[in-house]
CSV table of C-alpha atoms in Angstrom, one decimal:
chain,number,residue,atom,x,y,z
A,1,UNK,CA,16.2,-31.3,21.3
A,2,UNK,CA,13.2,-30.2,23.3
A,3,UNK,CA,11.4,-27.2,21.7
A,4,UNK,CA,11.5,-24.0,23.6
A,5,UNK,CA,8.1,-22.3,23.6
A,6,UNK,CA,4.6,-23.6,23.1
A,7,UNK,CA,4.0,-21.4,20.0
A,8,UNK,CA,7.0,-22.9,18.2
A,9,UNK,CA,5.9,-26.4,19.0
A,10,UNK,CA,2.4,-25.7,17.5
A,11,UNK,CA,4.0,-24.6,14.2
A,12,UNK,CA,6.5,-27.5,14.0
A,13,UNK,CA,4.1,-30.3,14.8
A,14,UNK,CA,0.6,-29.1,13.7
A,15,UNK,CA,-0.6,-28.0,10.3
A,16,UNK,CA,-2.6,-24.8,10.5
A,17,UNK,CA,-5.9,-25.3,8.7
A,18,UNK,CA,-6.3,-21.7,7.8
A,19,UNK,CA,-5.1,-18.2,8.4
A,20,UNK,CA,-6.3,-16.2,11.4
A,21,UNK,CA,-9.9,-14.9,11.2
A,22,UNK,CA,-8.7,-11.3,11.0
A,23,UNK,CA,-6.1,-12.0,8.3
A,24,UNK,CA,-6.2,-10.1,5.0
A,25,UNK,CA,-8.6,-11.6,2.4
A,26,UNK,CA,-6.8,-14.4,0.5
A,27,UNK,CA,-6.6,-14.5,-3.3
A,28,UNK,CA,-8.7,-17.7,-3.0
A,29,UNK,CA,-11.5,-15.5,-1.8
A,30,UNK,CA,-11.3,-12.6,-4.2
A,31,UNK,CA,-10.4,-14.2,-7.5
A,32,UNK,CA,-13.0,-13.7,-10.2
A,33,UNK,CA,-15.1,-16.7,-11.1
A,34,UNK,CA,-14.4,-15.6,-14.7
A,35,UNK,CA,-14.3,-19.0,-16.3
A,36,UNK,CA,-16.3,-22.2,-15.9
A,37,UNK,CA,-15.0,-25.7,-16.1
A,38,UNK,CA,-13.6,-26.1,-19.6
A,39,UNK,CA,-10.9,-27.5,-21.7
A,40,UNK,CA,-7.5,-26.2,-20.8
A,41,UNK,CA,-6.1,-23.1,-22.4
A,42,UNK,CA,-2.5,-22.2,-23.1
A,43,UNK,CA,-0.5,-19.0,-23.1
A,44,UNK,CA,2.5,-18.6,-25.4
A,45,UNK,CA,5.8,-19.5,-23.9
A,46,UNK,CA,8.0,-16.6,-22.7
A,47,UNK,CA,10.9,-15.9,-25.0
A,48,UNK,CA,14.3,-17.0,-23.7
A,49,UNK,CA,15.7,-13.4,-23.7
A,50,UNK,CA,12.8,-11.9,-22.0
A,51,UNK,CA,13.1,-10.7,-18.3
A,52,UNK,CA,11.5,-13.0,-15.7
A,53,UNK,CA,8.9,-10.4,-14.8
A,54,UNK,CA,6.0,-9.9,-17.2
A,55,UNK,CA,5.2,-6.4,-18.4
A,56,UNK,CA,2.1,-7.2,-20.5
A,57,UNK,CA,-0.5,-9.8,-21.1
A,58,UNK,CA,0.0,-11.2,-24.6
A,59,UNK,CA,-3.1,-13.0,-26.1
A,60,UNK,CA,-2.5,-16.7,-25.6
A,61,UNK,CA,-3.4,-19.5,-27.9
A,62,UNK,CA,-5.7,-22.2,-26.6
A,63,UNK,CA,-4.8,-25.9,-26.7
A,64,UNK,CA,-6.3,-29.0,-25.2
A,65,UNK,CA,-4.2,-31.0,-22.7
A,66,UNK,CA,-4.5,-34.7,-22.1
A,67,UNK,CA,-5.7,-35.9,-18.7
A,68,UNK,CA,-2.2,-37.3,-18.1
A,69,UNK,CA,-0.4,-34.0,-18.6
A,70,UNK,CA,2.4,-33.4,-16.3
A,71,UNK,CA,2.1,-31.4,-13.1
A,72,UNK,CA,3.0,-27.6,-13.5
A,73,UNK,CA,4.5,-27.7,-10.0
A,74,UNK,CA,8.1,-27.7,-11.2
A,75,UNK,CA,7.6,-24.5,-13.1
A,76,UNK,CA,9.4,-21.5,-11.7
A,77,UNK,CA,11.2,-18.3,-12.6
A,78,UNK,CA,14.3,-18.7,-10.5
A,79,UNK,CA,16.7,-21.5,-11.2
A,80,UNK,CA,18.4,-23.4,-8.4
A,81,UNK,CA,21.7,-21.7,-9.4
A,82,UNK,CA,20.0,-18.3,-8.8
A,83,UNK,CA,18.3,-19.2,-5.5
A,84,UNK,CA,20.9,-21.5,-4.0
A,85,UNK,CA,18.1,-23.9,-3.2
A,86,UNK,CA,18.2,-27.5,-4.3
A,87,UNK,CA,15.7,-28.7,-7.0
A,88,UNK,CA,14.4,-31.3,-4.6
A,89,UNK,CA,13.1,-28.5,-2.3
A,90,UNK,CA,9.6,-30.0,-2.3
A,91,UNK,CA,10.0,-33.5,-3.6
A,92,UNK,CA,10.0,-35.4,-0.3
A,93,UNK,CA,7.0,-33.6,1.2
A,94,UNK,CA,3.3,-34.3,0.3
A,95,UNK,CA,1.6,-31.9,-1.9
A,96,UNK,CA,-1.3,-31.6,0.5
A,97,UNK,CA,0.9,-30.6,3.4
A,98,UNK,CA,2.8,-28.0,1.3
A,99,UNK,CA,-0.4,-26.5,0.0
A,100,UNK,CA,-1.8,-26.1,3.5
A,101,UNK,CA,1.4,-24.5,4.7
A,102,UNK,CA,1.7,-22.1,1.8
A,103,UNK,CA,-1.9,-21.0,2.2
A,104,UNK,CA,-1.6,-20.6,5.9
A,105,UNK,CA,1.6,-18.5,5.7
A,106,UNK,CA,0.8,-15.0,6.7
A,107,UNK,CA,2.5,-11.8,5.6
A,108,UNK,CA,6.1,-12.1,7.0
A,109,UNK,CA,6.9,-9.5,9.6
A,110,UNK,CA,10.2,-8.3,8.1
A,111,UNK,CA,11.3,-7.4,4.5
A,112,UNK,CA,14.0,-10.1,4.5
A,113,UNK,CA,11.4,-12.8,5.2
A,114,UNK,CA,9.0,-11.3,2.6
A,115,UNK,CA,11.7,-11.5,0.0
A,116,UNK,CA,12.6,-15.0,0.9
A,117,UNK,CA,9.0,-16.2,0.8
A,118,UNK,CA,8.7,-14.7,-2.6
A,119,UNK,CA,11.8,-16.6,-3.7
A,120,UNK,CA,10.4,-19.9,-2.4
A,121,UNK,CA,7.2,-19.3,-4.5
A,122,UNK,CA,9.2,-18.5,-7.6
A,123,UNK,CA,11.8,-21.3,-7.3
A,124,UNK,CA,12.1,-24.0,-9.9
A,125,UNK,CA,11.8,-27.3,-8.1
A,126,UNK,CA,10.8,-30.9,-8.6
A,127,UNK,CA,7.1,-31.7,-7.8
A,128,UNK,CA,6.1,-32.9,-4.4
A,129,UNK,CA,4.8,-36.3,-3.5
A,130,UNK,CA,1.3,-36.9,-4.9
A,131,UNK,CA,1.5,-34.0,-7.4
A,132,UNK,CA,-1.2,-34.2,-10.0
A,133,UNK,CA,-1.9,-32.5,-13.3
A,134,UNK,CA,-4.1,-29.9,-11.6
A,135,UNK,CA,-0.9,-28.4,-10.0
A,136,UNK,CA,-2.3,-27.7,-6.5
A,137,UNK,CA,1.0,-26.5,-5.2
A,138,UNK,CA,1.6,-24.4,-8.3
A,139,UNK,CA,-1.8,-22.7,-7.8
A,140,UNK,CA,-1.1,-22.2,-4.1
A,141,UNK,CA,2.2,-20.5,-5.0
A,142,UNK,CA,0.5,-18.2,-7.5
A,143,UNK,CA,-2.2,-17.3,-4.9
A,144,UNK,CA,0.5,-16.6,-2.3
A,145,UNK,CA,2.2,-14.2,-4.8
A,146,UNK,CA,-1.1,-12.5,-5.3
A,147,UNK,CA,-1.6,-12.2,-1.5
A,148,UNK,CA,1.9,-10.7,-1.3
A,149,UNK,CA,1.0,-8.2,-4.0
A,150,UNK,CA,3.5,-9.6,-6.5
A,151,UNK,CA,1.3,-9.4,-9.5
A,152,UNK,CA,3.9,-9.2,-12.2
A,153,UNK,CA,5.7,-12.3,-10.8
A,154,UNK,CA,2.5,-14.2,-10.6
A,155,UNK,CA,1.7,-13.3,-14.2
A,156,UNK,CA,5.1,-14.3,-15.4
A,157,UNK,CA,4.8,-17.6,-13.5
A,158,UNK,CA,1.4,-18.3,-15.1
A,159,UNK,CA,2.7,-17.6,-18.6
A,160,UNK,CA,5.7,-19.8,-18.0
A,161,UNK,CA,3.3,-22.6,-17.2
A,162,UNK,CA,1.3,-21.8,-20.3
A,163,UNK,CA,-1.8,-21.4,-18.0
A,164,UNK,CA,-3.2,-24.6,-19.5
A,165,UNK,CA,-6.2,-25.1,-17.1
A,166,UNK,CA,-9.2,-22.9,-16.4
A,167,UNK,CA,-7.9,-22.4,-12.8
A,168,UNK,CA,-4.7,-21.0,-14.2
A,169,UNK,CA,-6.4,-18.9,-16.8
A,170,UNK,CA,-8.8,-17.1,-14.4
A,171,UNK,CA,-5.8,-16.0,-12.4
A,172,UNK,CA,-4.1,-14.7,-15.5
A,173,UNK,CA,-7.3,-12.9,-16.5
A,174,UNK,CA,-7.6,-11.3,-13.0
A,175,UNK,CA,-4.0,-10.1,-13.1
A,176,UNK,CA,-4.7,-8.5,-16.5
A,177,UNK,CA,-7.8,-6.8,-15.1
A,178,UNK,CA,-5.7,-5.3,-12.2
A,179,UNK,CA,-2.8,-4.2,-14.4
A,180,UNK,CA,-5.0,-2.7,-17.2
A,181,UNK,CA,-4.0,-5.3,-19.8
A,182,UNK,CA,-7.4,-7.0,-20.0
A,183,UNK,CA,-7.8,-6.4,-23.8
A,184,UNK,CA,-5.5,-9.4,-24.5
A,185,UNK,CA,-7.4,-11.6,-22.0
A,186,UNK,CA,-10.7,-10.6,-23.6
A,187,UNK,CA,-9.4,-11.4,-27.1
A,188,UNK,CA,-8.5,-14.9,-25.9
A,189,UNK,CA,-11.9,-15.4,-24.3
A,190,UNK,CA,-13.7,-14.3,-27.5
A,191,UNK,CA,-11.5,-16.2,-29.9
A,192,UNK,CA,-11.3,-19.5,-28.0
A,193,UNK,CA,-14.6,-21.0,-26.9
A,194,UNK,CA,-12.7,-23.6,-24.9
A,195,UNK,CA,-12.0,-20.9,-22.3
A,196,UNK,CA,-15.8,-21.0,-21.4
A,197,UNK,CA,-16.1,-17.6,-19.8
A,198,UNK,CA,-18.9,-16.9,-17.4
A,199,UNK,CA,-21.8,-14.7,-18.6
A,200,UNK,CA,-20.4,-11.6,-16.7
A,201,UNK,CA,-16.9,-12.0,-18.2
A,202,UNK,CA,-18.3,-12.7,-21.7
A,203,UNK,CA,-20.5,-9.5,-21.5
A,204,UNK,CA,-17.6,-7.4,-20.2
A,205,UNK,CA,-15.3,-8.6,-23.0
A,206,UNK,CA,-17.8,-8.1,-25.7
A,207,UNK,CA,-18.3,-4.5,-24.6
A,208,UNK,CA,-14.6,-4.0,-24.1
A,209,UNK,CA,-14.1,-5.0,-27.8
A,210,UNK,CA,-16.8,-2.5,-28.9
A,211,UNK,CA,-19.5,-5.1,-29.7
A,212,UNK,CA,-22.2,-3.4,-27.5
A,213,UNK,CA,-25.1,-5.0,-29.4
A,214,UNK,CA,-23.8,-8.5,-28.8
A,215,UNK,CA,-23.1,-7.6,-25.2
A,216,UNK,CA,-26.6,-6.3,-24.6
A,217,UNK,CA,-28.1,-9.4,-26.3
A,218,UNK,CA,-26.0,-11.7,-24.1
A,219,UNK,CA,-27.1,-9.8,-21.0
A,220,UNK,CA,-30.8,-10.1,-21.9
A,221,UNK,CA,-30.5,-13.8,-22.8
A,222,UNK,CA,-28.7,-14.6,-19.5
A,223,UNK,CA,-31.2,-12.6,-17.6
A,224,UNK,CA,-34.0,-14.7,-19.0
A,225,UNK,CA,-32.1,-17.9,-18.4
A,226,UNK,CA,-31.4,-16.9,-14.8
A,227,UNK,CA,-27.6,-17.3,-15.3
A,228,UNK,CA,-26.7,-14.0,-13.6
A,229,UNK,CA,-27.6,-12.6,-10.2
A,230,UNK,CA,-29.6,-9.4,-9.6
A,231,UNK,CA,-26.4,-7.8,-8.4
A,232,UNK,CA,-24.5,-8.7,-11.6
A,233,UNK,CA,-27.4,-7.6,-13.7
A,234,UNK,CA,-27.5,-4.2,-12.0
A,235,UNK,CA,-23.8,-3.7,-12.6
A,236,UNK,CA,-23.7,-5.0,-16.1
A,237,UNK,CA,-26.7,-2.9,-17.2
A,238,UNK,CA,-25.0,0.3,-16.0
A,239,UNK,CA,-21.7,-0.8,-17.6
A,240,UNK,CA,-23.4,-1.3,-21.0
A,241,UNK,CA,-25.6,1.9,-20.8
A,242,UNK,CA,-24.5,4.3,-18.0
A,243,UNK,CA,-26.5,7.2,-19.4
A,244,UNK,CA,-29.7,5.3,-18.9
A,245,UNK,CA,-29.0,5.3,-15.1
A,246,UNK,CA,-27.6,8.8,-14.8
A,247,UNK,CA,-30.3,9.9,-12.3
A,248,UNK,CA,-30.3,6.6,-10.4
A,249,UNK,CA,-28.7,6.4,-7.0
A,250,UNK,CA,-25.3,4.7,-6.8
A,251,UNK,CA,-25.1,1.0,-6.6
A,252,UNK,CA,-24.9,-0.6,-3.1
A,253,UNK,CA,-21.5,-1.9,-2.1
A,254,UNK,CA,-20.8,-5.2,-3.8
A,255,UNK,CA,-21.2,-8.3,-1.7
A,256,UNK,CA,-17.9,-9.6,-3.2
A,257,UNK,CA,-15.2,-7.5,-4.8
A,258,UNK,CA,-13.4,-9.3,-7.6
A,259,UNK,CA,-11.1,-7.7,-10.2
A,260,UNK,CA,-13.9,-8.0,-12.7
A,261,UNK,CA,-16.3,-6.2,-10.4
A,262,UNK,CA,-13.6,-3.6,-9.6
A,263,UNK,CA,-13.0,-2.7,-13.2
A,264,UNK,CA,-16.7,-2.5,-14.1
A,265,UNK,CA,-17.4,-0.2,-11.1
A,266,UNK,CA,-14.5,1.9,-12.3
A,267,UNK,CA,-15.9,2.1,-15.8
A,268,UNK,CA,-19.3,3.4,-14.6
A,269,UNK,CA,-17.8,6.1,-12.4
A,270,UNK,CA,-18.4,4.3,-9.1
A,271,UNK,CA,-14.9,3.2,-8.5
A,272,UNK,CA,-14.0,1.4,-5.3
A,273,UNK,CA,-11.1,2.7,-3.3
A,274,UNK,CA,-8.3,0.3,-2.9
A,275,UNK,CA,-6.9,0.9,0.7
A,276,UNK,CA,-9.5,-1.5,2.2
A,277,UNK,CA,-9.2,-4.1,-0.6
A,278,UNK,CA,-6.6,-6.9,-0.8
A,279,UNK,CA,-3.0,-5.7,-1.5
A,280,UNK,CA,-3.1,-6.8,-5.1
A,281,UNK,CA,-5.7,-4.3,-6.0
A,282,UNK,CA,-3.3,-1.4,-5.1
A,283,UNK,CA,-1.6,-2.1,-8.4
A,284,UNK,CA,-4.6,-0.7,-10.2
A,285,UNK,CA,-3.9,2.7,-8.6
A,286,UNK,CA,-0.4,2.8,-10.2
A,287,UNK,CA,-1.8,3.4,-13.6
A,288,UNK,CA,-1.4,6.8,-15.2
A,289,UNK,CA,-5.1,7.3,-15.3
A,290,UNK,CA,-5.0,7.6,-11.5
A,291,UNK,CA,-4.3,10.8,-9.6
A,292,UNK,CA,-0.8,11.4,-8.2
A,293,UNK,CA,-2.0,11.1,-4.5
A,294,UNK,CA,-3.7,7.8,-5.1
A,295,UNK,CA,-0.6,6.6,-6.9
A,296,UNK,CA,1.6,7.6,-4.0
A,297,UNK,CA,-0.7,6.0,-1.4
A,298,UNK,CA,-0.8,2.7,-3.4
A,299,UNK,CA,3.0,2.8,-3.9
A,300,UNK,CA,3.6,3.3,-0.2
A,301,UNK,CA,1.3,0.4,0.6
A,302,UNK,CA,3.0,-1.9,-1.9
A,303,UNK,CA,6.5,-0.8,-0.8
A,304,UNK,CA,5.6,-1.5,2.8
A,305,UNK,CA,4.8,-5.1,1.8
A,306,UNK,CA,7.9,-5.4,-0.3
A,307,UNK,CA,5.8,-5.6,-3.5
A,308,UNK,CA,7.2,-2.6,-5.3
A,309,UNK,CA,10.7,-2.0,-6.6
A,310,UNK,CA,12.4,0.8,-4.7
A,311,UNK,CA,13.1,2.6,-8.0
A,312,UNK,CA,9.4,2.8,-8.7
A,313,UNK,CA,8.6,4.3,-5.3
A,314,UNK,CA,11.5,6.8,-5.9
A,315,UNK,CA,10.2,7.7,-9.4
A,316,UNK,CA,6.7,8.5,-8.0
A,317,UNK,CA,8.0,10.5,-5.1
A,318,UNK,CA,10.2,12.7,-7.3
A,319,UNK,CA,7.9,13.0,-10.3
A,320,UNK,CA,6.2,16.2,-9.4
A,321,UNK,CA,6.2,19.0,-6.9
A,322,UNK,CA,3.6,18.7,-4.1
A,323,UNK,CA,1.0,21.4,-4.1
A,324,UNK,CA,-0.2,20.9,-0.6
A,325,UNK,CA,1.1,20.0,2.9
A,326,UNK,CA,0.5,17.6,5.6
A,327,UNK,CA,0.4,13.8,5.6
A,328,UNK,CA,1.8,12.2,2.5
A,329,UNK,CA,2.8,15.6,1.0
A,330,UNK,CA,5.2,16.2,3.9
A,331,UNK,CA,6.8,12.8,3.3
A,332,UNK,CA,7.2,13.6,-0.4
A,333,UNK,CA,8.7,17.0,0.4
A,334,UNK,CA,11.1,15.5,2.9
A,335,UNK,CA,12.3,12.8,0.4
A,336,UNK,CA,12.6,15.4,-2.4
A,337,UNK,CA,14.7,17.7,-0.3
A,338,UNK,CA,17.0,14.8,0.6
A,339,UNK,CA,17.2,13.5,-2.9
A,340,UNK,CA,18.3,16.9,-4.2
A,341,UNK,CA,21.0,17.1,-1.5
A,342,UNK,CA,22.2,13.6,-2.4
A,343,UNK,CA,22.3,14.4,-6.1
A,344,UNK,CA,24.4,17.5,-5.3
A,345,UNK,CA,26.7,15.5,-3.1
A,346,UNK,CA,26.6,18.2,-0.5
A,347,UNK,CA,27.4,16.7,3.0
A,348,UNK,CA,25.9,19.7,4.9
A,349,UNK,CA,22.7,19.6,2.9
A,350,UNK,CA,22.5,15.8,3.3
A,351,UNK,CA,23.0,16.0,7.0
A,352,UNK,CA,20.2,18.6,7.3
A,353,UNK,CA,17.7,16.7,5.1
A,354,UNK,CA,18.5,13.1,6.2
A,355,UNK,CA,16.6,13.0,9.5
A,356,UNK,CA,13.4,14.2,7.9
A,357,UNK,CA,13.7,11.8,4.9
A,358,UNK,CA,14.5,8.9,7.3
A,359,UNK,CA,11.5,9.7,9.5
A,360,UNK,CA,9.3,9.7,6.3
A,361,UNK,CA,10.6,6.2,5.4
A,362,UNK,CA,10.0,5.0,9.0
A,363,UNK,CA,6.5,6.4,9.0
A,364,UNK,CA,5.5,4.1,6.1
A,365,UNK,CA,7.8,1.2,7.0
A,366,UNK,CA,9.8,1.7,3.9
A,367,UNK,CA,13.3,1.8,5.5
A,368,UNK,CA,14.6,-1.1,3.5
A,369,UNK,CA,13.7,0.4,0.1
A,370,UNK,CA,15.2,3.7,1.3
A,371,UNK,CA,18.4,1.9,2.1
A,372,UNK,CA,18.4,0.3,-1.3
A,373,UNK,CA,18.2,3.7,-2.9
A,374,UNK,CA,20.5,5.7,-0.8
A,375,UNK,CA,22.9,3.6,1.3
A,376,UNK,CA,25.7,3.7,-1.3
A,377,UNK,CA,25.6,7.4,-1.7
A,378,UNK,CA,25.5,8.0,2.1
A,379,UNK,CA,28.6,5.8,2.6
A,380,UNK,CA,30.6,8.1,0.3
A,381,UNK,CA,29.9,11.2,2.3
A,382,UNK,CA,31.9,12.5,5.3
A,383,UNK,CA,29.0,12.8,7.7
A,384,UNK,CA,29.1,13.4,11.5
A,385,UNK,CA,26.8,13.4,14.5
A,386,UNK,CA,23.2,12.2,14.1
A,387,UNK,CA,23.5,12.1,10.3
A,388,UNK,CA,26.4,9.7,10.6
A,389,UNK,CA,24.5,7.5,13.0
A,390,UNK,CA,21.5,7.3,10.6
A,391,UNK,CA,23.7,6.7,7.7
A,392,UNK,CA,25.2,3.6,9.4
A,393,UNK,CA,21.7,2.3,10.2
A,394,UNK,CA,20.7,2.8,6.6
A,395,UNK,CA,23.8,1.0,5.4
A,396,UNK,CA,23.1,-2.0,7.7
A,397,UNK,CA,19.7,-2.3,6.1
A,398,UNK,CA,21.2,-2.4,2.6
A,399,UNK,CA,22.6,-5.5,0.7
A,400,UNK,CA,26.1,-4.2,1.6
A,401,UNK,CA,25.6,-4.4,5.4
A,402,UNK,CA,28.9,-6.3,6.1
A,403,UNK,CA,31.0,-3.8,4.1
A,404,UNK,CA,29.2,-0.9,5.9
A,405,UNK,CA,29.9,-2.5,9.3
A,406,UNK,CA,33.6,-3.0,8.6
A,407,UNK,CA,34.0,0.6,7.5
A,408,UNK,CA,31.9,2.2,10.1
A,409,UNK,CA,33.6,4.6,12.5
A,410,UNK,CA,30.8,4.6,15.0
A,411,UNK,CA,27.4,3.0,15.7
A,412,UNK,CA,25.9,0.3,17.8
A,413,UNK,CA,28.7,-2.3,18.5
A,414,UNK,CA,26.2,-5.2,18.6
A,415,UNK,CA,24.7,-4.3,15.3
A,416,UNK,CA,28.1,-3.9,13.7
A,417,UNK,CA,29.2,-7.3,15.1
A,418,UNK,CA,26.0,-8.9,13.9
A,419,UNK,CA,26.4,-7.6,10.4
A,420,UNK,CA,29.8,-9.4,10.3
A,421,UNK,CA,28.3,-12.6,11.7
A,422,UNK,CA,29.9,-12.4,15.1
A,423,UNK,CA,27.4,-10.8,17.6
A,424,UNK,CA,28.8,-13.0,20.4
A,425,UNK,CA,31.7,-10.5,20.6
A,426,UNK,CA,29.5,-7.6,21.7
A,427,UNK,CA,27.3,-7.0,24.7
A,428,UNK,CA,23.6,-7.7,24.0
A,429,UNK,CA,21.4,-4.8,24.9
A,430,UNK,CA,18.0,-6.6,25.5
A,431,UNK,CA,16.2,-9.9,25.4
A,432,UNK,CA,15.8,-9.8,21.6
A,433,UNK,CA,19.5,-9.2,21.1
A,434,UNK,CA,20.4,-12.0,23.5
A,435,UNK,CA,18.1,-14.4,21.5
A,436,UNK,CA,19.8,-13.3,18.3
A,437,UNK,CA,23.2,-13.7,19.9
A,438,UNK,CA,22.3,-17.3,20.9
A,439,UNK,CA,21.2,-18.0,17.3
A,440,UNK,CA,24.7,-17.1,16.1
A,441,UNK,CA,26.5,-18.7,19.0
A,442,UNK,CA,26.1,-22.4,18.0
A,443,UNK,CA,22.6,-23.1,19.5
A,444,UNK,CA,21.4,-26.3,17.8
A,445,UNK,CA,18.5,-25.9,15.4
A,446,UNK,CA,15.1,-27.3,16.4
A,447,UNK,CA,15.3,-31.1,16.1
A,448,UNK,CA,12.1,-31.4,14.0
A,449,UNK,CA,13.2,-28.8,11.4
A,450,UNK,CA,16.7,-30.3,11.3
A,451,UNK,CA,15.3,-33.8,10.7
A,452,UNK,CA,13.1,-32.5,7.9
A,453,UNK,CA,16.0,-30.9,6.2
A,454,UNK,CA,18.0,-34.2,6.5
A,455,UNK,CA,15.1,-36.1,5.1
A,456,UNK,CA,14.9,-33.9,1.9
A,457,UNK,CA,11.9,-31.9,3.1
A,458,UNK,CA,13.9,-28.6,3.1
A,459,UNK,CA,11.1,-26.5,1.5
A,460,UNK,CA,8.6,-27.7,4.1
A,461,UNK,CA,11.0,-26.9,6.9
A,462,UNK,CA,11.7,-23.5,5.5
A,463,UNK,CA,8.0,-22.6,5.4
A,464,UNK,CA,7.7,-23.6,9.0
A,465,UNK,CA,10.8,-21.7,10.0
A,466,UNK,CA,9.4,-18.5,8.6
A,467,UNK,CA,6.4,-19.0,10.8
A,468,UNK,CA,8.7,-19.7,13.8
A,469,UNK,CA,10.6,-16.5,13.2
A,470,UNK,CA,7.3,-14.6,13.1
A,471,UNK,CA,6.4,-16.1,16.4
A,472,UNK,CA,9.6,-14.8,17.8
A,473,UNK,CA,8.9,-11.3,16.4
A,474,UNK,CA,5.6,-11.4,18.2
A,475,UNK,CA,7.3,-12.0,21.6
A,476,UNK,CA,8.6,-15.6,22.0
A,477,UNK,CA,12.3,-14.7,21.8
A,478,UNK,CA,13.3,-18.4,22.0
A,479,UNK,CA,11.7,-18.8,18.7
A,480,UNK,CA,14.0,-16.3,17.2
A,481,UNK,CA,17.0,-18.4,18.3
A,482,UNK,CA,15.4,-21.5,16.8
A,483,UNK,CA,14.7,-19.9,13.5
A,484,UNK,CA,18.1,-18.1,13.1
A,485,UNK,CA,20.0,-21.3,14.1
A,486,UNK,CA,18.0,-23.3,11.5
A,487,UNK,CA,18.6,-20.7,8.7
A,488,UNK,CA,22.3,-20.8,9.4
A,489,UNK,CA,22.4,-24.6,9.7
A,490,UNK,CA,21.0,-24.9,6.1
A,491,UNK,CA,23.4,-22.4,4.7
A,492,UNK,CA,21.1,-19.3,4.7
A,493,UNK,CA,23.6,-17.1,6.5
A,494,UNK,CA,22.6,-14.0,4.5
A,495,UNK,CA,19.0,-14.4,5.4
A,496,UNK,CA,19.8,-14.9,9.0
A,497,UNK,CA,21.9,-11.8,9.2
A,498,UNK,CA,19.5,-9.6,7.3
A,499,UNK,CA,16.5,-10.8,9.3
A,500,UNK,CA,18.3,-10.3,12.6
A,501,UNK,CA,19.5,-6.8,11.6
A,502,UNK,CA,16.0,-5.8,10.5
A,503,UNK,CA,14.5,-7.2,13.7
A,504,UNK,CA,16.7,-5.0,15.9
A,505,UNK,CA,16.9,-1.9,13.8
A,506,UNK,CA,13.3,-1.7,12.7
A,507,UNK,CA,12.0,-2.9,16.1
A,508,UNK,CA,8.6,-3.9,14.9
A,509,UNK,CA,6.3,-5.7,17.4
A,510,UNK,CA,4.4,-7.4,14.5
């Protein structure tokens, strides 16, 4: 089959060397250089009855691994039975190709694709061709989770692999810094010389444990030896003795923001704001030591990227009464009014409050989390007019989209037919809808992707298909048909329907 669209052809036949120049800073660029080349370290295995998402950073033991240790690439948190994806997802593709694709994959344009990319990164699967003990694909998967803001999943994945190399350990250390659990990481560094921390990390951890004298001595020694930069020295000196610099002007903006720099700047009262930092840093603002407004802003940012559970966003929105108005406070007020109406089960109050709450969700692109929270409650209420129309849209964005579509007494006929997998039975309203219709009407999947799947390179084909779909969202509607037809051809019907529904309901250009 000839490919339809130049942009699609580029993604199918060429490997992108890097993300776009204006793309968000990758985890590769902001990870701390917290450890030097050293003997591998090991975290304790997760207990069998623990949940797959880590909630703390337990101090790991350190072990030495042999040079012929197996690749960590098969490690995952989601079994094949959970994901529905085969264990040979990666095994017929070269590790170098997969690493390049994972690193180049940008933030997916729709929540359904964000969720699916996260599933791919967490899936248990056999190692790819050429996999070595360094676990290049494993590290790329962890870094992509960090790029997506999925810190807890990244931490759990590292702990499942026992983080037995310095490259893994420094990622575990950075996650601990961003989630406020760095005490455990510091205990590991201090107790296990094999970790080989850098001077800055060693000084930070000595001070963090209360050994200020040793920290000051280490700083002075490394200053004489030239093992720290002037910028590091200025920050560490203030970190160890902030009172000495009380009358000094604030430090200049750091040349490179890492989690270690971020935490030390916070400790000396010169905290960096997170909105302009990579998404993973937003988690630091969710701690109870942060003000409510900063927590809300961070939660909205993470929810927009699909990196925060809907219940967490709801808990923050409803935890206090806003004392101001405008901007975020208006959104909080609208959601709280709606939440009270829902809890009371009052159809009239819900109908009155729903438009404002829905507008608040749309403003921060959190429509899908809103649907996860409220679709079931809305479906039980006898709403009419505009409220009924919004309730149907909310339901179509929920996991129960097909049930909602079958029970709906009104709404867009095309969306209702799409939710049931039969959009060909309804008139398509625009070019995007016609492209979606074609994807569900038997259009053959792209020959290259189809061949990859047949050759056992399903994971590689899926990574490319996400990029193809994003090309379609950006304007090449034929790419939408290609991606949807491929999803359906390999049995991902739910992904195809959710992505298509979100495409048409959310109507996002990028």
